mmCIF file of C-alpha atoms in Angstrom:
data_model
loop_
_atom_site.group_PDB
_atom_site.id
_atom_site.type_symbol
_atom_site.label_atom_id
_atom_site.label_comp_id
_atom_site.label_asym_id
_atom_site.label_seq_id
_atom_site.Cartn_x
_atom_site.Cartn_y
_atom_site.Cartn_z
ATOM 1 C CA GLU A 1 106.171 76.006 108.268
ATOM 2 C CA MET A 2 102.627 77.237 108.780
ATOM 3 C CA VAL A 3 99.934 74.926 107.428
ATOM 4 C CA MET A 4 96.215 75.716 107.301
ATOM 5 C CA THR A 5 93.995 72.648 106.999
ATOM 6 C CA GLN A 6 90.350 72.980 106.011
ATOM 7 C CA SER A 7 87.708 70.333 106.448
ATOM 8 C CA PRO A 8 85.795 68.865 104.850
ATOM 9 C CA ALA A 9 87.096 69.233 101.305
ATOM 10 C CA THR A 10 83.515 69.134 100.022
ATOM 11 C CA LEU A 11 80.321 69.768 101.968
ATOM 12 C CA SER A 12 76.888 68.943 100.590
ATOM 13 C CA VAL A 13 74.034 70.864 102.227
ATOM 14 C CA SER A 14 70.454 71.655 101.257
ATOM 15 C CA PRO A 15 69.248 75.259 100.893
ATOM 16 C CA GLY A 16 67.905 76.582 104.160
ATOM 17 C CA GLU A 17 70.104 74.315 106.252
ATOM 18 C CA ARG A 18 73.169 75.230 108.306
ATOM 19 C CA ALA A 19 76.704 74.748 107.015
ATOM 20 C CA THR A 20 79.743 74.474 109.276
ATOM 21 C CA LEU A 21 83.246 74.735 107.796
ATOM 22 C CA SER A 22 86.423 74.152 109.785
ATOM 23 C CA CYS A 23 89.953 75.510 109.544
ATOM 24 C CA ARG A 24 92.898 74.409 111.665
ATOM 25 C CA ALA A 25 96.277 76.135 111.955
ATOM 26 C CA SER A 26 99.443 74.138 112.586
ATOM 27 C CA GLN A 27 100.560 76.813 115.075
ATOM 28 C CA SER A 28 98.662 79.310 117.163
ATOM 29 C CA ILE A 29 97.659 82.387 115.164
ATOM 30 C CA GLY A 30 95.605 84.208 117.763
ATOM 31 C CA SER A 31 92.655 85.757 115.929
ATOM 32 C CA ASN A 32 94.559 86.591 112.728
ATOM 33 C CA LEU A 33 92.242 84.590 110.515
ATOM 34 C CA ALA A 34 90.127 85.581 107.531
ATOM 35 C CA TRP A 35 87.538 83.734 105.463
ATOM 36 C CA TYR A 36 86.954 84.298 101.751
ATOM 37 C CA GLN A 37 84.266 83.151 99.332
ATOM 38 C CA GLN A 38 85.081 82.428 95.695
ATOM 39 C CA LYS A 39 82.580 81.754 92.932
ATOM 40 C CA PRO A 40 83.525 80.382 89.489
ATOM 41 C CA GLY A 41 85.223 82.926 87.286
ATOM 42 C CA GLN A 42 85.465 85.517 90.068
ATOM 43 C CA GLY A 43 88.098 86.776 92.435
ATOM 44 C CA PRO A 44 87.723 85.919 96.119
ATOM 45 C CA ARG A 45 85.538 88.064 98.374
ATOM 46 C CA LEU A 46 86.348 88.820 101.995
ATOM 47 C CA LEU A 47 83.704 87.503 104.398
ATOM 48 C CA ILE A 48 85.249 87.495 107.869
ATOM 49 C CA TYR A 49 88.401 88.949 109.426
ATOM 50 C CA GLY A 50 89.796 88.838 112.941
ATOM 51 C CA ALA A 51 88.248 85.343 113.116
ATOM 52 C CA SER A 52 84.773 86.690 113.865
ATOM 53 C CA THR A 53 84.170 90.168 112.374
ATOM 54 C CA ARG A 54 81.996 90.315 109.288
ATOM 55 C CA ALA A 55 83.315 92.431 106.430
ATOM 56 C CA THR A 56 81.259 95.320 105.096
ATOM 57 C CA GLY A 57 78.097 94.173 103.367
ATOM 58 C CA ILE A 58 78.311 90.540 104.438
ATOM 59 C CA PRO A 59 74.940 89.123 105.559
ATOM 60 C CA ALA A 60 74.424 88.216 109.191
ATOM 61 C CA ARG A 61 73.899 84.542 108.296
ATOM 62 C CA PHE A 62 77.701 84.320 107.983
ATOM 63 C CA SER A 63 79.528 84.027 111.295
ATOM 64 C CA GLY A 64 83.046 83.126 112.324
ATOM 65 C CA SER A 65 84.422 81.821 115.592
ATOM 66 C CA GLY A 66 87.558 80.413 117.162
ATOM 67 C CA SER A 67 91.043 81.466 118.184
ATOM 68 C CA GLY A 68 94.476 79.925 118.485
ATOM 69 C CA THR A 69 94.428 76.944 116.136
ATOM 70 C CA GLU A 70 90.757 76.031 115.642
ATOM 71 C CA PHE A 71 88.329 78.126 113.629
ATOM 72 C CA THR A 72 84.826 77.749 112.237
ATOM 73 C CA LEU A 73 82.768 79.484 109.572
ATOM 74 C CA THR A 74 79.029 78.965 109.977
ATOM 75 C CA ILE A 75 76.371 79.854 107.419
ATOM 76 C CA SER A 76 73.116 79.690 109.337
ATOM 77 C CA SER A 77 70.571 79.237 106.542
ATOM 78 C CA LEU A 78 72.033 78.550 103.141
ATOM 79 C CA GLN A 79 70.880 80.623 100.214
ATOM 80 C CA SER A 80 71.410 79.606 96.594
ATOM 81 C CA GLU A 81 74.104 82.263 96.169
ATOM 82 C CA ASP A 82 76.168 80.790 99.031
ATOM 83 C CA PHE A 83 77.229 77.687 97.116
ATOM 84 C CA ALA A 84 80.877 78.381 96.349
ATOM 85 C CA VAL A 85 84.387 77.581 97.515
ATOM 86 C CA TYR A 86 85.509 78.961 100.886
ATOM 87 C CA TYR A 87 89.098 79.610 101.929
ATOM 88 C CA CYS A 88 90.577 80.434 105.301
ATOM 89 C CA GLN A 89 93.756 82.508 105.545
ATOM 90 C CA GLN A 90 96.099 83.287 108.375
ATOM 91 C CA TYR A 91 97.838 86.659 108.272
ATOM 92 C CA ASN A 92 100.468 88.623 110.148
ATOM 93 C CA ASN A 93 102.019 85.746 112.084
ATOM 94 C CA TRP A 94 105.729 86.425 111.627
ATOM 95 C CA PRO A 95 107.614 84.902 109.872
ATOM 96 C CA TYR A 96 104.582 83.405 108.137
ATOM 97 C CA LEU A 97 102.996 86.374 106.449
ATOM 98 C CA TYR A 98 100.076 84.764 104.651
ATOM 99 C CA THR A 99 98.911 81.169 104.309
ATOM 100 C CA PHE A 100 95.687 79.920 102.757
ATOM 101 C CA GLY A 101 93.867 76.708 103.464
ATOM 102 C CA GLN A 102 93.192 74.395 100.530
ATOM 103 C CA GLY A 103 89.513 75.348 100.416
ATOM 104 C CA THR A 104 86.123 73.776 101.121
ATOM 105 C CA ARG A 105 83.684 73.394 98.259
ATOM 106 C CA LEU A 106 80.118 73.967 99.451
ATOM 107 C CA GLU A 107 77.712 72.261 97.085
ATOM 108 C CA MET A 108 73.977 71.960 96.927
ATOM 109 C CA LYS A 109 72.540 68.697 98.152
ATOM 110 C CA GLU B 1 83.324 101.860 94.025
ATOM 111 C CA MET B 2 86.707 100.325 94.779
ATOM 112 C CA GLN B 3 88.094 98.351 91.869
ATOM 113 C CA LEU B 4 91.235 96.452 90.947
ATOM 114 C CA VAL B 5 91.740 95.495 87.305
ATOM 115 C CA GLU B 6 94.569 93.177 86.289
ATOM 116 C CA SER B 7 96.060 93.097 82.801
ATOM 117 C CA GLY B 8 99.082 91.794 80.937
ATOM 118 C CA GLY B 9 98.462 88.067 81.132
ATOM 119 C CA GLY B 10 98.844 85.722 78.199
ATOM 120 C CA LEU B 11 100.752 82.803 76.731
ATOM 121 C CA VAL B 12 104.514 82.747 77.234
ATOM 122 C CA ARG B 13 107.175 80.111 76.605
ATOM 123 C CA PRO B 14 109.143 78.536 79.463
ATOM 124 C CA GLY B 15 112.040 80.786 80.385
ATOM 125 C CA GLY B 16 110.221 83.846 79.107
ATOM 126 C CA SER B 17 109.059 87.008 80.856
ATOM 127 C CA LEU B 18 105.795 88.813 81.397
ATOM 128 C CA ARG B 19 104.726 91.936 83.264
ATOM 129 C CA LEU B 20 101.354 92.106 84.958
ATOM 130 C CA SER B 21 99.650 95.359 85.874
ATOM 131 C CA CYS B 22 96.906 96.102 88.358
ATOM 132 C CA THR B 23 95.102 99.405 87.985
ATOM 133 C CA VAL B 24 93.157 100.606 90.989
ATOM 134 C CA SER B 25 90.281 103.044 91.327
ATOM 135 C CA GLY B 26 87.940 104.223 94.052
ATOM 136 C CA PHE B 27 90.634 104.573 96.713
ATOM 137 C CA THR B 28 94.079 106.098 97.248
ATOM 138 C CA LEU B 29 96.650 103.459 96.378
ATOM 139 C CA SER B 30 99.412 105.153 98.371
ATOM 140 C CA SER B 31 97.584 104.471 101.625
ATOM 141 C CA TYR B 32 97.608 100.677 101.343
ATOM 142 C CA SER B 33 99.909 97.717 101.087
ATOM 143 C CA MET B 34 99.266 95.504 98.088
ATOM 144 C CA ASN B 35 99.714 91.858 97.204
ATOM 145 C CA TRP B 36 99.736 89.361 94.369
ATOM 146 C CA VAL B 37 97.995 86.025 94.832
ATOM 147 C CA ARG B 38 97.814 83.259 92.253
ATOM 148 C CA GLN B 39 95.603 80.257 91.610
ATOM 149 C CA ALA B 40 96.732 77.368 89.434
ATOM 150 C CA PRO B 41 93.993 75.743 87.330
ATOM 151 C CA GLY B 42 91.577 73.888 89.605
ATOM 152 C CA LYS B 43 93.710 74.605 92.672
ATOM 153 C CA GLY B 44 93.628 76.822 95.733
ATOM 154 C CA LEU B 45 95.015 80.279 96.466
ATOM 155 C CA GLU B 46 98.723 80.962 96.890
ATOM 156 C CA TRP B 47 100.079 84.290 98.173
ATOM 157 C CA ILE B 48 103.207 85.217 96.227
ATOM 158 C CA SER B 49 104.210 88.816 96.941
ATOM 159 C CA TYR B 50 103.675 91.845 99.227
ATOM 160 C CA ILE B 51 104.646 95.493 98.895
ATOM 161 C CA SER B 52 104.193 98.102 101.606
ATOM 162 C CA SER B 53 102.558 101.423 100.888
ATOM 163 C CA PRO B 54 105.800 103.410 100.530
ATOM 164 C CA SER B 55 107.456 100.447 98.713
ATOM 165 C CA THR B 56 110.064 100.117 101.446
ATOM 166 C CA THR B 57 109.162 96.555 102.359
ATOM 167 C CA LEU B 58 108.910 93.728 99.842
ATOM 168 C CA PHE B 59 108.264 90.047 100.478
ATOM 169 C CA TYR B 60 108.051 87.025 98.217
ATOM 170 C CA ALA B 61 106.993 83.432 98.535
ATOM 171 C CA ASP B 62 109.858 80.979 98.140
ATOM 172 C CA SER B 63 108.252 79.667 94.942
ATOM 173 C CA VAL B 64 108.888 82.962 93.108
ATOM 174 C CA LYS B 65 111.785 84.532 95.023
ATOM 175 C CA GLY B 66 114.577 85.675 92.720
ATOM 176 C CA ARG B 67 112.369 85.445 89.608
ATOM 177 C CA PHE B 68 109.468 87.808 90.285
ATOM 178 C CA THR B 69 109.609 91.496 91.252
ATOM 179 C CA ILE B 70 106.734 93.495 92.713
ATOM 180 C CA SER B 71 106.572 97.262 92.313
ATOM 181 C CA ARG B 72 104.074 100.097 92.405
ATOM 182 C CA ASP B 73 103.524 103.574 91.006
ATOM 183 C CA ASN B 74 101.174 105.383 93.343
ATOM 184 C CA ALA B 75 100.924 108.388 91.022
ATOM 185 C CA GLU B 76 99.694 106.082 88.250
ATOM 186 C CA ASN B 77 97.420 104.119 90.636
ATOM 187 C CA SER B 78 99.148 100.958 89.518
ATOM 188 C CA LEU B 79 100.738 97.823 90.919
ATOM 189 C CA TYR B 80 103.052 95.615 88.879
ATOM 190 C CA LEU B 81 104.499 92.124 88.864
ATOM 191 C CA GLN B 82 107.530 91.478 86.671
ATOM 192 C CA MET B 83 107.823 87.749 86.082
ATOM 193 C CA ASN B 84 111.074 86.333 84.677
ATOM 194 C CA SER B 85 112.351 82.803 84.070
ATOM 195 C CA LEU B 86 108.797 81.533 83.875
ATOM 196 C CA ARG B 87 108.075 77.857 84.380
ATOM 197 C CA ALA B 88 105.125 75.634 83.546
ATOM 198 C CA GLU B 89 104.187 75.595 87.229
ATOM 199 C CA ASP B 90 103.708 79.376 87.140
ATOM 200 C CA THR B 91 100.615 78.840 85.003
ATOM 201 C CA ALA B 92 97.789 80.386 87.000
ATOM 202 C CA ILE B 93 95.295 83.183 87.358
ATOM 203 C CA TYR B 94 97.065 86.082 89.043
ATOM 204 C CA TYR B 95 95.062 88.336 91.351
ATOM 205 C CA CYS B 96 96.043 91.629 92.903
ATOM 206 C CA ALA B 97 94.630 92.219 96.366
ATOM 207 C CA ARG B 98 94.607 95.181 98.722
ATOM 208 C CA GLY B 99 95.821 94.744 102.263
ATOM 209 C CA ASN B 100 93.683 96.356 104.917
ATOM 210 C CA TRP B 101 95.080 99.194 107.034
ATOM 211 C CA GLY B 102 98.416 98.415 108.621
ATOM 212 C CA SER B 103 101.059 95.874 107.791
ATOM 213 C CA PHE B 104 100.405 92.292 106.719
ATOM 214 C CA GLN B 105 96.643 92.494 107.088
ATOM 215 C CA TYR B 106 93.884 90.501 105.424
ATOM 216 C CA PHE B 107 92.883 91.256 101.824
ATOM 217 C CA ASP B 108 89.748 93.352 101.622
ATOM 218 C CA VAL B 109 89.559 94.136 97.903
ATOM 219 C CA TRP B 110 90.425 91.758 95.050
ATOM 220 C CA GLY B 111 90.610 91.986 91.299
ATOM 221 C CA GLN B 112 89.095 89.565 88.801
ATOM 222 C CA GLY B 113 92.424 88.101 87.818
ATOM 223 C CA SER B 114 94.660 87.754 84.767
ATOM 224 C CA LEU B 115 95.517 84.360 83.282
ATOM 225 C CA VAL B 116 99.152 83.504 82.663
ATOM 226 C CA THR B 117 99.888 80.348 80.692
ATOM 227 C CA VAL B 118 103.453 79.090 80.442
ATOM 228 C CA SER B 119 103.761 76.536 77.681
ATOM 229 C CA SER B 120 105.881 75.711 74.670
#
């Protein structure tokens, strides 16, 4: 079974500060990792794919790193619109097609 | 603008059936694999089904296997999820999501979701 574990469950950060979110895979997934942002009442939005490539239209303050089993999403200077829930997802690691982490809630301090 | 719009959700009794639709616009559906993802109230995301672009490959999560059926009609720009033998634990918002180019890729376009409530 493939398990994606995100930490922390909740992160409290002030606007303008840096936020660092972690995601760990129970088995090596190479760079097949994506990050999504979800705001209340909305569907998720793709932020990062391939562990470190920003999706179209995503601001440069969002960056992803890592490979294998340890991954990080960093938001360099938090804006008010960045407070949301963030999910990591592994993809295309046969026989585990898709697995999401449980999410990290980023809240304003 | 690329858009996915889900419909067909609602209240259904345990053991009942429901069919969700996802209508796409702004891109050619036949070129992409598609997925259904659900989110129980206050919970995280759960992938439940995948369909390849020519519908030759279908996959399901164990939680819905044998009860749910994914299908697509590329000419109608639509994706479907037939849900049978519904249970209380199927209560969730159901999202359709486009897979990026290739097989089993990340989801680059999402809908707003359709709420399914299973209750007596």
